[in-house]
CSV table of C-alpha atoms in Angstrom, one decimal:
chain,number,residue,atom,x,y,z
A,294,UNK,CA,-126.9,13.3,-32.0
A,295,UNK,CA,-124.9,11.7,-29.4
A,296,UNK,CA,-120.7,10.9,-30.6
A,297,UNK,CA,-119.8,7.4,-30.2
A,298,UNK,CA,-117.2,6.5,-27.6
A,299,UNK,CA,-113.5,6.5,-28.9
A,300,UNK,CA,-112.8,2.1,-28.3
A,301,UNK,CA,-109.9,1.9,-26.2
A,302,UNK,CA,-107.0,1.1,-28.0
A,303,UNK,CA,-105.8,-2.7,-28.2
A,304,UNK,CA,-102.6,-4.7,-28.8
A,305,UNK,CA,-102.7,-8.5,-30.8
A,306,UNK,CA,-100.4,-10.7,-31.3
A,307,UNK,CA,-98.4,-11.3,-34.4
A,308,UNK,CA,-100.1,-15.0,-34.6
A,309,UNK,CA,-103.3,-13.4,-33.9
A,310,UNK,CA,-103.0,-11.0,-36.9
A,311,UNK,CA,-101.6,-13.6,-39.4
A,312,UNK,CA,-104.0,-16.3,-38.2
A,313,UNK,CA,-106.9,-12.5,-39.3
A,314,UNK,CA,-105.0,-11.9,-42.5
A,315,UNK,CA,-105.1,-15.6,-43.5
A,316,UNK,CA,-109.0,-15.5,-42.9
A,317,UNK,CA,-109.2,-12.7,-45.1
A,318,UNK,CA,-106.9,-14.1,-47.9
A,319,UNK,CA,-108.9,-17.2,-48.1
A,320,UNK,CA,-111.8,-15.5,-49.8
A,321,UNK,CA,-114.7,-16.9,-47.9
A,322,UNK,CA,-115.8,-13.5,-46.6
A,323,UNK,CA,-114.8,-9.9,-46.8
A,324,UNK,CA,-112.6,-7.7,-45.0
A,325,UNK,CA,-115.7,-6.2,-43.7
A,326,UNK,CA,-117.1,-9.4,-42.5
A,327,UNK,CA,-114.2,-10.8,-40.9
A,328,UNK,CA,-113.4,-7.4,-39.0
A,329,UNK,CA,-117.4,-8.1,-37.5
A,330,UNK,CA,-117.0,-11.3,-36.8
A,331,UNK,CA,-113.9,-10.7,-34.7
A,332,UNK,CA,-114.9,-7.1,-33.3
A,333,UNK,CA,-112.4,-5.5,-35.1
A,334,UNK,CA,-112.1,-1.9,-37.3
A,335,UNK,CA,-112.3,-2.8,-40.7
A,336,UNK,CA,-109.4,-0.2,-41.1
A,337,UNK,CA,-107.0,-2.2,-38.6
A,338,UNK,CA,-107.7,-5.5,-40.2
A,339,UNK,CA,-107.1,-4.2,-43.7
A,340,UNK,CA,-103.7,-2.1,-43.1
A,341,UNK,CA,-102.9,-6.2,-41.3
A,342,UNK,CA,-103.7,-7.2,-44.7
A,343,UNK,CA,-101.7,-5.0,-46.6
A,344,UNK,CA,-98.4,-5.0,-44.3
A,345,UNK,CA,-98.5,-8.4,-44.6
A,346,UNK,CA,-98.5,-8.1,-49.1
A,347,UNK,CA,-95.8,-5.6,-48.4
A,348,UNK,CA,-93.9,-8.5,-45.8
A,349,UNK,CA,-94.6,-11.3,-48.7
A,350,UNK,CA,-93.2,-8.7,-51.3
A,351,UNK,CA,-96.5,-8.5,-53.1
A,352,UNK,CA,-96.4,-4.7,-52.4
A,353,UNK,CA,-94.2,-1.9,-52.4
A,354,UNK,CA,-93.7,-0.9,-48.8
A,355,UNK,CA,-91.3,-1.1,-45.7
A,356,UNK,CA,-91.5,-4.4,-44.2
A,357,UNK,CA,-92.5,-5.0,-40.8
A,358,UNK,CA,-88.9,-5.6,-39.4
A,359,UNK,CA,-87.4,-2.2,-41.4
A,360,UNK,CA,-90.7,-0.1,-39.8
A,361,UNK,CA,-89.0,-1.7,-36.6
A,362,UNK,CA,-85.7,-0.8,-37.5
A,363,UNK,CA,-86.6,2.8,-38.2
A,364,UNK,CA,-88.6,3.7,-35.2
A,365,UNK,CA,-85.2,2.0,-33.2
A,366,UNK,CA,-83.1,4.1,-35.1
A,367,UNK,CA,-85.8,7.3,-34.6
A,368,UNK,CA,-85.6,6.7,-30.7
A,369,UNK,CA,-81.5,6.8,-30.8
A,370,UNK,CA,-81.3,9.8,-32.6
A,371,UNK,CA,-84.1,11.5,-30.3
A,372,UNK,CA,-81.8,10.3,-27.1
A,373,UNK,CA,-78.7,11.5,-29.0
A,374,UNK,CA,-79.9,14.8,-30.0
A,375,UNK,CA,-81.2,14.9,-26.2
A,376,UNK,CA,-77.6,14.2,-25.1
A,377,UNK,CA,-76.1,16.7,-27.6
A,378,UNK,CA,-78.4,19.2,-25.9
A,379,UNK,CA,-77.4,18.8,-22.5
A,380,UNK,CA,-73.7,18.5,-22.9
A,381,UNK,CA,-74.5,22.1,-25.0
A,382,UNK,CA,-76.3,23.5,-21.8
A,383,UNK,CA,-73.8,22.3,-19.8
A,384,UNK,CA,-70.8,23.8,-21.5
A,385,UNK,CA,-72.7,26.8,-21.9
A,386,UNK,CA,-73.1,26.9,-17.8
A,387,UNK,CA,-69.5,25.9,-17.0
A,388,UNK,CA,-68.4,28.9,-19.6
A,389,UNK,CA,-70.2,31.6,-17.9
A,390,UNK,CA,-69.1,29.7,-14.6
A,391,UNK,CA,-65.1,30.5,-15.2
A,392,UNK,CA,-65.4,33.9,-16.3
């Protein structure tokens, strides 16, 4: 049984997502169909389908611009506590250094 070939992941535009999650609003086919038709996973287009309920408010969820607010605010505090550490090392080194 031979394992299928991980795809290589893929970036799409915003337009390109909405213009997806339009088709699949419509009604005309299924999630299933219109992730085929476009050579998508079914699992990426539906989680387009249900950020974009949760962006409309049809959903309970973080919007799209406070998911990209958090991982901003998730990078600072890695660099701050990154900062934090070194200043720690280095006060620790210039300690031992005066003695």
């Amino acid at each position: 049984m031979g394992k299928k070939k991980p795809r290589p992941r893929r970036s799409f535009t915003r337009e390109f997502k909405a213009e997806i999650v339009e088709l699949c609003r419509r009604g005309d086919r299924s999630v299933g169909q219109v992730a085929k038709d476009f050579d998508l996973t079914e699992t990426a287009v539906r989680d387009w389908v249900r950020q974009a309920q949760v962006d409309a408010g049809e959903r309970d969820g973080l919007t799209s611009s406070e998911r990209e607010e958090l991982a901003a605010l998730r990078r600072e505090n890695r660099r701050l506590r990154e900062d934090v550490d070194i200043l720690k090392r280095a006060t620790a080194f210039f300690a031992t250094e005066t003695r």
